[in-house]
CSV table of C-alpha atoms and ligand atoms in Angstrom, one decimal:
chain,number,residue,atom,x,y,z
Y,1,UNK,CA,-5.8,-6.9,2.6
Y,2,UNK,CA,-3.7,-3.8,3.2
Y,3,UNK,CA,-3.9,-1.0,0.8
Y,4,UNK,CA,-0.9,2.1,0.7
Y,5,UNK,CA,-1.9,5.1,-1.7
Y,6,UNK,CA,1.0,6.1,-2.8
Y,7,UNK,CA,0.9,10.1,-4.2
Y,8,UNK,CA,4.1,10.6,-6.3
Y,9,UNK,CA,3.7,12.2,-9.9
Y,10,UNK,CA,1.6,9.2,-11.0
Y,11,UNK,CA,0.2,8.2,-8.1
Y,12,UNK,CA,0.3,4.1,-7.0
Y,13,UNK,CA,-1.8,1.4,-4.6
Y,14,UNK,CA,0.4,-0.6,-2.9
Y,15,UNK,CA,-2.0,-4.2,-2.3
Y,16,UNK,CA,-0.6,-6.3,0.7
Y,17,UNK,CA,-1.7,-9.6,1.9
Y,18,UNK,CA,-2.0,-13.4,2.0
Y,19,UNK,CA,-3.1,-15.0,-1.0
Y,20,UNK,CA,-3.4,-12.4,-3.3
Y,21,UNK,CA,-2.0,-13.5,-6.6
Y,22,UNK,CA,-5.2,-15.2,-8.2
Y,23,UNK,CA,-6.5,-11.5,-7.3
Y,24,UNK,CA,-3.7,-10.0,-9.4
Y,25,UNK,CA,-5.9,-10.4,-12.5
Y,26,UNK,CA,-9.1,-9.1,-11.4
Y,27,UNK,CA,-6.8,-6.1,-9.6
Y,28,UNK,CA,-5.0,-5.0,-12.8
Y,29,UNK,CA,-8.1,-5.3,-15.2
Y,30,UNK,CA,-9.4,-2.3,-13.0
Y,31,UNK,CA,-6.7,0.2,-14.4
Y,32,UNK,CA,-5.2,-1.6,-17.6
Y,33,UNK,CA,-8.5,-2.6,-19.3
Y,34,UNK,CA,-8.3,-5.3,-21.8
Y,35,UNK,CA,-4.3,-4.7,-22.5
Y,36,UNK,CA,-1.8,-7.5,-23.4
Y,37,UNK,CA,0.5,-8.7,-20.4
Y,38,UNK,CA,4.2,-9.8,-20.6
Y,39,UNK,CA,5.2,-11.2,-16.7
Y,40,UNK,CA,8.9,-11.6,-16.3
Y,41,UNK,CA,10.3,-12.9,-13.8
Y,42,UNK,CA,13.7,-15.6,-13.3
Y,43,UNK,CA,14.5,-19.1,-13.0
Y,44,UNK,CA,13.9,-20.0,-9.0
Y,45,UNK,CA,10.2,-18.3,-9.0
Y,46,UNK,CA,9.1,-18.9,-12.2
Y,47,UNK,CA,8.4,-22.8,-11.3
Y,48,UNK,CA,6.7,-21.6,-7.9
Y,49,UNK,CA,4.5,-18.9,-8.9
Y,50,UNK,CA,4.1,-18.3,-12.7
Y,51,UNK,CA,1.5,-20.8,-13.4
Y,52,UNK,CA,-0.6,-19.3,-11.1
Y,53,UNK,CA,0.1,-15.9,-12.6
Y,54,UNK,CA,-0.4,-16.6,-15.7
Y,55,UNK,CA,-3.9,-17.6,-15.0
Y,56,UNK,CA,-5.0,-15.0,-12.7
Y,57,UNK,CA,-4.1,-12.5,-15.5
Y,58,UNK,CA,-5.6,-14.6,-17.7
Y,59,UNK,CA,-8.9,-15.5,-16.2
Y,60,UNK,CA,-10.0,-11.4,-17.3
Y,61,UNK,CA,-9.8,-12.6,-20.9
Y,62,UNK,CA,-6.1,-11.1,-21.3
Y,63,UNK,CA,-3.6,-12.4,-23.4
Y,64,UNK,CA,-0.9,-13.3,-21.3
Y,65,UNK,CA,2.9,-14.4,-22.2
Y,66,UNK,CA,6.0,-15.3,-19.7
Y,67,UNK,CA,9.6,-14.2,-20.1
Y,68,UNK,CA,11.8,-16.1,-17.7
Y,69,UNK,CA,15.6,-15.2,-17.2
Y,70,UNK,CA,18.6,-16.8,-15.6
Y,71,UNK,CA,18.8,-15.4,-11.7
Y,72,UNK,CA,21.3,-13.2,-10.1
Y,73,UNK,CA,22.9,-9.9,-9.9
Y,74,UNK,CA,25.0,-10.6,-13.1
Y,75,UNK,CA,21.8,-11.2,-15.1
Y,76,UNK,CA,21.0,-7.5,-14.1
Y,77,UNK,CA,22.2,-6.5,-17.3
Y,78,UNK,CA,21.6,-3.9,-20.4
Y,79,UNK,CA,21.9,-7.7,-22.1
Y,80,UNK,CA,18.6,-8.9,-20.5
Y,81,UNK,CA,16.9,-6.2,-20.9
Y,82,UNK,CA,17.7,-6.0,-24.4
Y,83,UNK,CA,16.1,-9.5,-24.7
Y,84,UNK,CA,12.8,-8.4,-22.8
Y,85,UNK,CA,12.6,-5.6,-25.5
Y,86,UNK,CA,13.0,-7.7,-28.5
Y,87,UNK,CA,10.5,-10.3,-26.7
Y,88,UNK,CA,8.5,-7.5,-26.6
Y,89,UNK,CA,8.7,-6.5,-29.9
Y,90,UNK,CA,8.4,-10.0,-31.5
Y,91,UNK,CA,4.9,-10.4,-29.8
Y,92,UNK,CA,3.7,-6.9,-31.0
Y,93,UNK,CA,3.1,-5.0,-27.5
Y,94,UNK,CA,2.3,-1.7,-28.0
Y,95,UNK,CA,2.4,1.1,-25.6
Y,96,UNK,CA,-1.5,0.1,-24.1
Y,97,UNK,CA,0.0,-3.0,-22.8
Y,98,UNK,CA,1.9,-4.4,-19.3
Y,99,UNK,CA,4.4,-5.7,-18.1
Y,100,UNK,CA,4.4,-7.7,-14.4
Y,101,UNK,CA,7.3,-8.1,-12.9
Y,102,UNK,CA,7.2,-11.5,-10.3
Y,103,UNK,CA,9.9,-11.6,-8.3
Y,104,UNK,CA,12.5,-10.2,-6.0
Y,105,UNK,CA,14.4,-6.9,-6.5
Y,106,UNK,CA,16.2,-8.2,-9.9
Y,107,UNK,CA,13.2,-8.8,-11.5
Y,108,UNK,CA,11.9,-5.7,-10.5
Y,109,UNK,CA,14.6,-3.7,-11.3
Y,110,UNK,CA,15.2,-5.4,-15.0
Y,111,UNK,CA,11.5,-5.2,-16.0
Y,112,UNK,CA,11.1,-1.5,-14.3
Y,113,UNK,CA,14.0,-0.3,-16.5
Y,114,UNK,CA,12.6,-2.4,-19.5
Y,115,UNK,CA,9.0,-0.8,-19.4
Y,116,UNK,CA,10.2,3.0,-18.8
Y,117,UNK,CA,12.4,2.1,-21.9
Y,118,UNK,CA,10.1,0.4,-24.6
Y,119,UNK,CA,8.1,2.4,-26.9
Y,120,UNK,CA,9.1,5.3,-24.9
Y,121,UNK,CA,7.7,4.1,-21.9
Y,122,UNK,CA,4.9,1.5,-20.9
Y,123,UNK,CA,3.2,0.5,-17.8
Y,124,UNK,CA,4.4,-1.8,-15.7
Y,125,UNK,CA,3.1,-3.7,-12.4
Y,126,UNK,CA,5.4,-5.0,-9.7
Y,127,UNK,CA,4.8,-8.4,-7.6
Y,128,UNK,CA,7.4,-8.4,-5.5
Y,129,UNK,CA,8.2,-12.3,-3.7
Y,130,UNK,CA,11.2,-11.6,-1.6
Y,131,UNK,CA,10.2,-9.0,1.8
Y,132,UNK,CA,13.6,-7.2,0.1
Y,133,UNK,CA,11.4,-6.5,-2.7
Y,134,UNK,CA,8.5,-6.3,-0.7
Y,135,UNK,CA,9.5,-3.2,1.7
Y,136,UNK,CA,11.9,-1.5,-0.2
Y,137,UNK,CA,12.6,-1.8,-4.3
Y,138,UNK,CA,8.7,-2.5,-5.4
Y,139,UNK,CA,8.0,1.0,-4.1
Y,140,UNK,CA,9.8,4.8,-4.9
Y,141,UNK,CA,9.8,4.4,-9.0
Y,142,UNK,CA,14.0,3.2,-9.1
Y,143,UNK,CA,14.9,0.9,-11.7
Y,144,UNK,CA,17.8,-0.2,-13.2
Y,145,UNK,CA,20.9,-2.6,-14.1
Y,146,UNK,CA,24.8,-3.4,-13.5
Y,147,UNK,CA,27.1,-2.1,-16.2
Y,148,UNK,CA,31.0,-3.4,-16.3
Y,149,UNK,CA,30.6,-4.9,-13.2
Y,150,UNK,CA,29.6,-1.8,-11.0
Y,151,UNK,CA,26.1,-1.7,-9.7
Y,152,UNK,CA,23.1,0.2,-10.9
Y,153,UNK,CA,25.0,2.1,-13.1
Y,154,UNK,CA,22.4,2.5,-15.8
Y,155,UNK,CA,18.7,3.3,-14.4
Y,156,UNK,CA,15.6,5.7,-15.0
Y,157,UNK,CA,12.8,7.0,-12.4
Y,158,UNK,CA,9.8,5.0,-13.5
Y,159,UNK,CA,6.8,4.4,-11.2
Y,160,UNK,CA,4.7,1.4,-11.3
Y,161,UNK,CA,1.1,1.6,-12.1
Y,162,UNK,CA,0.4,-0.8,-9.3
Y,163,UNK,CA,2.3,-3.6,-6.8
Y,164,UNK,CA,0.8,-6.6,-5.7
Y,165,UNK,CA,2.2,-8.0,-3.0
Y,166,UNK,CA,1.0,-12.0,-1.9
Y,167,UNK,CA,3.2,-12.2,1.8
Y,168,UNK,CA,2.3,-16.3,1.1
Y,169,UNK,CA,5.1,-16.0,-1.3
Y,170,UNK,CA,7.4,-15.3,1.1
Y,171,UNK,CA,7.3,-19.1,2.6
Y,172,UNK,CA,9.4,-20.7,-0.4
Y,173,UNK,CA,12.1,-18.0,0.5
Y,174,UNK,CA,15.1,-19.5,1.7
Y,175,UNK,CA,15.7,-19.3,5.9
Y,176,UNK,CA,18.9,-16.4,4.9
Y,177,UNK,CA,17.2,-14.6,2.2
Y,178,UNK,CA,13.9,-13.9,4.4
Y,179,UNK,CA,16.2,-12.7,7.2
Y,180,UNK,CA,18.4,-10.6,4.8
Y,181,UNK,CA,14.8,-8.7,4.1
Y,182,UNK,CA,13.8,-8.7,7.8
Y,183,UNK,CA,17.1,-6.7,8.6
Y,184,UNK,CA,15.4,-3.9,6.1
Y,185,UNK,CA,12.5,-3.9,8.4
Y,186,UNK,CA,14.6,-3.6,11.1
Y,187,UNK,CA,16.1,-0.6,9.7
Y,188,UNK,CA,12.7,1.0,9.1
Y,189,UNK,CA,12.4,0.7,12.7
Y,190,UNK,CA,16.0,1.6,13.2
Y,191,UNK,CA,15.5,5.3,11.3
Y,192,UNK,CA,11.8,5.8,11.7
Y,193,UNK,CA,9.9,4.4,15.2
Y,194,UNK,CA,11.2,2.5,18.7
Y,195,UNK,CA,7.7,1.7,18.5
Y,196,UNK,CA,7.8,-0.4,15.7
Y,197,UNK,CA,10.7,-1.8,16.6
Y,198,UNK,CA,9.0,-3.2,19.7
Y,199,UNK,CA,6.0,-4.6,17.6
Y,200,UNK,CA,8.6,-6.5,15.6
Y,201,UNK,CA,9.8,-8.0,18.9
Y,202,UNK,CA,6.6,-9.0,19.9
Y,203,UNK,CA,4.6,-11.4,17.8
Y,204,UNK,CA,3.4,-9.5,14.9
Y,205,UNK,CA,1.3,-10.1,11.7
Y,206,UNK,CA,3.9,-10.2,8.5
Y,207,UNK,CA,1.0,-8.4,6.7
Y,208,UNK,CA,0.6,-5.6,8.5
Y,209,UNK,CA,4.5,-5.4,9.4
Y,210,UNK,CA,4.8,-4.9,5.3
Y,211,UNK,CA,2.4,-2.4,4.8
Y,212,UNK,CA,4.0,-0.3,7.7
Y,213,UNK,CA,7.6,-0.3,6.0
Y,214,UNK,CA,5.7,0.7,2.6
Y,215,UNK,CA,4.2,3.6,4.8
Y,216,UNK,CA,8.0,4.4,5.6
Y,217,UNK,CA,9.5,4.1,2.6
Y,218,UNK,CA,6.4,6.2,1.3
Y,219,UNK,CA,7.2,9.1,3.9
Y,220,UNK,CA,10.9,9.7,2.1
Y,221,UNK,CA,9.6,9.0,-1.1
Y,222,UNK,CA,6.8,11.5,-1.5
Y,223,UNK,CA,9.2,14.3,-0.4
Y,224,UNK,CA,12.4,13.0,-2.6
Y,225,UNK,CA,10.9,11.2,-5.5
Y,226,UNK,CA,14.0,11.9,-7.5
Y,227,UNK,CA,16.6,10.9,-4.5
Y,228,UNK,CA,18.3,13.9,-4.1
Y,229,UNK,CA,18.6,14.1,-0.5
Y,230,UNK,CA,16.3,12.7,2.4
Y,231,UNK,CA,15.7,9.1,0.7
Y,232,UNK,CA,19.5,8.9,2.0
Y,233,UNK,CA,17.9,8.5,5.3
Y,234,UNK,CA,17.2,4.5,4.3
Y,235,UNK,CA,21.5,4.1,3.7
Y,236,UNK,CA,21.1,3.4,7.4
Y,237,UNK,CA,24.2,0.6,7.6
Y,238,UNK,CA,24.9,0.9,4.4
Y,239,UNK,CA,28.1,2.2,3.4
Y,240,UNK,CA,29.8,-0.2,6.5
Y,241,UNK,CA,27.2,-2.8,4.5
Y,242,UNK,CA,28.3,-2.3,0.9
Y,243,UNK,CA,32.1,-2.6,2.4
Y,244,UNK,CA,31.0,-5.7,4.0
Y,245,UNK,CA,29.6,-7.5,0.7
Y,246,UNK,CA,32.7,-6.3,-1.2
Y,247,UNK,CA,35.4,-7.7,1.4
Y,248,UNK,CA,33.4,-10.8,1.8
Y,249,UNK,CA,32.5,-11.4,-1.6
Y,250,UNK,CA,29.0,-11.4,-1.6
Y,251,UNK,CA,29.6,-14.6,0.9
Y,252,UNK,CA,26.6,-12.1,3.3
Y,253,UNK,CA,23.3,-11.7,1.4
Y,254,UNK,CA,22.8,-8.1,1.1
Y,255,UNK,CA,20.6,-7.4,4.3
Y,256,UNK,CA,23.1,-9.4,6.3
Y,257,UNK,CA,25.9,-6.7,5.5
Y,258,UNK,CA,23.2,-3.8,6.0
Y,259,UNK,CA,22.6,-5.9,9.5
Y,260,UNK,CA,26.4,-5.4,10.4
Y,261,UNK,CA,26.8,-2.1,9.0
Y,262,UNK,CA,23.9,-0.9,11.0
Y,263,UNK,CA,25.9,-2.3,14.4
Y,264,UNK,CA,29.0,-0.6,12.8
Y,265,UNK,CA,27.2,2.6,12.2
Y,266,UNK,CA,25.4,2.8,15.6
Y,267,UNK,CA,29.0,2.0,17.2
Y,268,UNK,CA,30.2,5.5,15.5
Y,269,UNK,CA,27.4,7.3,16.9
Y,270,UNK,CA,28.0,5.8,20.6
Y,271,UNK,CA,31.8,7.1,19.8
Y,272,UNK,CA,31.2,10.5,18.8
Y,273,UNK,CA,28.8,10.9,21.6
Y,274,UNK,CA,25.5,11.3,20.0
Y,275,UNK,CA,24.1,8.9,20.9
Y,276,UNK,CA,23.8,6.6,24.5
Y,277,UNK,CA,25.3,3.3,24.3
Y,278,UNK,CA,22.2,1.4,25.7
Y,279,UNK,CA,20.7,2.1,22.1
Y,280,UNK,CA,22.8,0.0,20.3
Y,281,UNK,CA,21.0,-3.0,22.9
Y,282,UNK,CA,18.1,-2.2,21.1
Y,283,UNK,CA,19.1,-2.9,17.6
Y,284,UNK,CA,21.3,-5.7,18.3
Y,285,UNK,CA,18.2,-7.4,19.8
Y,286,UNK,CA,16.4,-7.3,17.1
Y,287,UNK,CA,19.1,-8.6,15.1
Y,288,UNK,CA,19.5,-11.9,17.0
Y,289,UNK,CA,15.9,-12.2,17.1
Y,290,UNK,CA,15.9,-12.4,13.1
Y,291,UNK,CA,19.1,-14.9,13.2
Y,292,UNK,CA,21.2,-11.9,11.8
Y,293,UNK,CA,25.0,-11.6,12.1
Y,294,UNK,CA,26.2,-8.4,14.0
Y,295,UNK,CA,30.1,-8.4,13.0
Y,296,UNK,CA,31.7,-9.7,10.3
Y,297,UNK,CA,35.3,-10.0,11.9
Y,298,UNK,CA,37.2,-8.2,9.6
Y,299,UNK,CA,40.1,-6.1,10.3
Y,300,UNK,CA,40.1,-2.4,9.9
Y,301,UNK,CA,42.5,-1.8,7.6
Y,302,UNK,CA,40.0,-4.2,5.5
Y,303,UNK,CA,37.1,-2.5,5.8
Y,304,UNK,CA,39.2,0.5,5.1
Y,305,UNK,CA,40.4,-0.2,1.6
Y,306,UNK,CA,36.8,-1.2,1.0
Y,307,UNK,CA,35.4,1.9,1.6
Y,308,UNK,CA,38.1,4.2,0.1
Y,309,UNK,CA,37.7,2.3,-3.3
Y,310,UNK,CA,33.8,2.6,-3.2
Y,311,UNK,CA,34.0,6.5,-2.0
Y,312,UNK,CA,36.7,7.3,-5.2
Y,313,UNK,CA,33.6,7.4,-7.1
Y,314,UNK,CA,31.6,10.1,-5.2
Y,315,UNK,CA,34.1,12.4,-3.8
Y,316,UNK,CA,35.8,13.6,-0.9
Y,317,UNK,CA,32.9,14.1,1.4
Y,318,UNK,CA,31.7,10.7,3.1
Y,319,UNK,CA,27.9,10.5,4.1
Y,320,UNK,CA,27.3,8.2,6.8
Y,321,UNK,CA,23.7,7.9,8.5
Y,322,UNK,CA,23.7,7.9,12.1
Y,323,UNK,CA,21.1,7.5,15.0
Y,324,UNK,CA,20.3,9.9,17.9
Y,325,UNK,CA,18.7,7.0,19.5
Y,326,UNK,CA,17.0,3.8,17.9
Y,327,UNK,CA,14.6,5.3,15.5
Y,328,UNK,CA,15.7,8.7,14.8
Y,329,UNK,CA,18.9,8.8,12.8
Y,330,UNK,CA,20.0,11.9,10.7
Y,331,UNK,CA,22.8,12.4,8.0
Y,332,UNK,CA,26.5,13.0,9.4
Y,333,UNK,CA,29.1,14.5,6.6
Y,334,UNK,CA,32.1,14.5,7.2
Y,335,UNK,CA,35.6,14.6,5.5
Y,336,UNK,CA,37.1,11.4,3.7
Y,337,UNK,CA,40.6,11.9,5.7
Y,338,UNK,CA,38.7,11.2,9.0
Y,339,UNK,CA,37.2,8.1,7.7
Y,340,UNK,CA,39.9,5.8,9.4
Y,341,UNK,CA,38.7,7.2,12.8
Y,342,UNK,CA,35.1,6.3,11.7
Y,343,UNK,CA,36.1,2.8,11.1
Y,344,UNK,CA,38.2,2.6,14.1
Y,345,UNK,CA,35.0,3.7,16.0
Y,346,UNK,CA,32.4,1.6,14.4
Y,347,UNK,CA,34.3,-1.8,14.9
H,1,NAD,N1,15.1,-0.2,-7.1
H,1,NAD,C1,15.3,0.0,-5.8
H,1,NAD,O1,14.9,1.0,-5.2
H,1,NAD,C2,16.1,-1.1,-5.0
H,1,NAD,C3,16.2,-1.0,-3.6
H,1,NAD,C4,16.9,-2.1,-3.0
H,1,NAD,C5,17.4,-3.1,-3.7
H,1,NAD,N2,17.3,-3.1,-5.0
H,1,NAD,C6,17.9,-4.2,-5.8
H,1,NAD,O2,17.3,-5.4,-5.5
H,1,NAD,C7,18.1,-6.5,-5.7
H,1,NAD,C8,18.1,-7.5,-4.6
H,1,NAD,O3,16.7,-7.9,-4.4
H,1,NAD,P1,16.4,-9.3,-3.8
H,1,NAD,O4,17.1,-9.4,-2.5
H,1,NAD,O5,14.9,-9.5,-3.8
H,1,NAD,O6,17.2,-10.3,-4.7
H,1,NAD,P2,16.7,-11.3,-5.9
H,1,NAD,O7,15.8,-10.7,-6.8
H,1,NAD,O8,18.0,-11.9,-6.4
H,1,NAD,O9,16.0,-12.5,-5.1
H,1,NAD,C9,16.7,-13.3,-4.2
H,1,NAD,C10,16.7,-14.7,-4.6
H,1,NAD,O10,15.4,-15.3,-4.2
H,1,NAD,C11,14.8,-16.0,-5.3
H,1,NAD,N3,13.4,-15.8,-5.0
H,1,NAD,C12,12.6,-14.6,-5.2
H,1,NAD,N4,11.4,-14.8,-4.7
H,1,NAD,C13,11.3,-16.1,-4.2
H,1,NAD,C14,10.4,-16.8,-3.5
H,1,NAD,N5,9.2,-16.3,-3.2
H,1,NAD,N6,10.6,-18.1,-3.1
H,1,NAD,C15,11.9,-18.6,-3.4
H,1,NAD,N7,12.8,-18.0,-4.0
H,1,NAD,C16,12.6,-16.7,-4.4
H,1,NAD,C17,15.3,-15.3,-6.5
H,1,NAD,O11,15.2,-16.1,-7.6
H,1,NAD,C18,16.8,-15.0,-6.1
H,1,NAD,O12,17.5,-16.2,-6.3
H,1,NAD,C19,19.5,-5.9,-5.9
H,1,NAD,O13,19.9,-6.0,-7.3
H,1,NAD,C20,19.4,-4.5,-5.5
H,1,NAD,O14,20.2,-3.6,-6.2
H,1,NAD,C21,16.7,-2.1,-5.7
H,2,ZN,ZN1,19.4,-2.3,1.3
């Protein structure tokens, strides 16, 4: 088992390893004493892995109850969490009990949102099952749902008191949805260490590839809790990506847009001359080795429209994160009027 301290306002372990879900119980009993549990978690993982939750929570003497909701983004919803609060309120939790989220980013980011909310606030412990989950939204505090259709719009800072994550989960994921999460490894690699990058070409243990990208994401985390400036570091093929899932229509999981947008975003870089072309090799390498897409095909006046409608919201500055080489990248501003050269050099 890997263990990452994590030393924000209310400090968190991060527990990494195979089979470590019938350990969740004895795990949580250490800081949540003989408090009430509620898991949540949705439809696909609650036939694979909330039995076995329900008794490893159970088997302290706790008095466990499940909440299962439909899955997808437009379940991420003030309505949901609405129903996890009166759920909560119905079976009398008080502010000395839990709840576990078990599942991938949704669930995480309904039941965060639902805990910092209920009686003010209540603990909350994260098992993340997708390596989406795993390397980037069970850790850094962000919660949150969709609201009239826009993402994430309605949200709090709220740390969890401890994650849990079992990598054996990860073998019901589907082929696509366990790449999507291996292209945010890759861009831990991509911002942070060429090094790590070449472990990941190599034969590595999943384990110990997790608990490095938790070490990452710690890095930005500790400094920015509050994301007001360095976390934008992890955007790395981002905005490109977000254009991407927009034009597309969600038809690329999310990490397979991030995994074009980080070509596209490289590309720039090569273009404005900082950084050398034989970089991009690096990156694309590891793409292919993780079966993910490196274009998307689409035209640039596409990809402009995409990006002009998402940046109406946030001003006339664009922030675009760039590499110096594969694993150092920094934050490039720039103005919104020389966005359609960006896009003309990143496809
Ligand atoms: N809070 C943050 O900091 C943060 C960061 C990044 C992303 N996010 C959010 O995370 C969400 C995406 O997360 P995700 O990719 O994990 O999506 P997800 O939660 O929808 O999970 C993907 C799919 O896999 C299924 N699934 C989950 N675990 C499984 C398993 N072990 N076996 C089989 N199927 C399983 C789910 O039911 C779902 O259908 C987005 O809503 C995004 O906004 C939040
Ligand atoms: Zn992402």
């Amino acid at each position: 088992m890997r263990e990452v301290d994590i030393p924000v306002s209310s400090g968190y372990k991060v527990l990494i390893g195979s089979g470590l879900l019938s350990k969740l119980g004895q795990e949580t009993a250490k800081t949540a004493g003989n408090a009430k549990y509620c898991i949540v978690t949705d439809e696909n993982v609650a036939p694979l892995y909330l039995e076995k939750t329900l008794t490893s929570l159970r088997s302290t003497g706790a008095e466990v109850l499940g909440f299962v909701f439909p899955c997808g983004e437009k379940n991420k919803t003030t309505a949901t969490v609405l129903r996890i609060l009166e759920f909560l309120a119905d079976n009398h939790f008080t502010r000395s009990d839990v709840l576990v989220a078990l599942g991938g980013g949704i669930v995480g980011d309904v039941t965060g949102f639902a805990a910092s909310v209920y009686q003010r606030g209540i603990r909350f412990v994260s098992v993340p099952t997708t390596v989406l989950s795993a390397v980037d939204s069970s850790v850094g505090g962000k919660t949150g749902v969709n609201l009239g259709g826009l993402k994430n719009q309605v949200g709090t800072f709220w740390q969890p008191s401890l994650v849990l994550c079992d990598t054996d989960t990860f073998s019901t994921l589907p082929d696509e949805q366990f790449a999507s999460g291996m292209a945010e490894v890759v861009k831990y690699a991509a911002i942070f260490s060429e090094k790590f990058g070449e472990k990941l070409l190599a034969d590595f243990v999943l384990p110990d590839v997790i608990a490095e990208c938790v070490e990452f994401k710690r890095s930005v985390v500790v400094r920015d809790e509050r994301d007001t400036g360095l976390r934008q570091l992890l955007n790395l093929g981002h905005t490109f990506g977000h254009a991407v899932e927009k034009i597309s229509d969600n038809f690329y999981f999310h990490g397979q847009a991030v995994a074009i947008g980080m070509v596209m975003a490289f590309n720039v870089a090569v273009k404005l001359g900082v950084c050398p072309e034989s970089e991009t090799a690096k990156l694309v390498q590891l793409l292919r080795k993780f079966g993910l897409p490196r274009s998307a095909g689409f035209s640039r006046d596409e990809m402009l429209s995409a990006m002009q409608s998402d940046k109406k919201r946030s001003g006339a500055k664009i922030n675009l994160v760039l590499p110096r080489k594969f694993g150092e990248c920094f934050i490039y501003t720039t103005d919104m009027s020389a966005l359609p050269d960006i896009i003309s050099y990143a496809m």
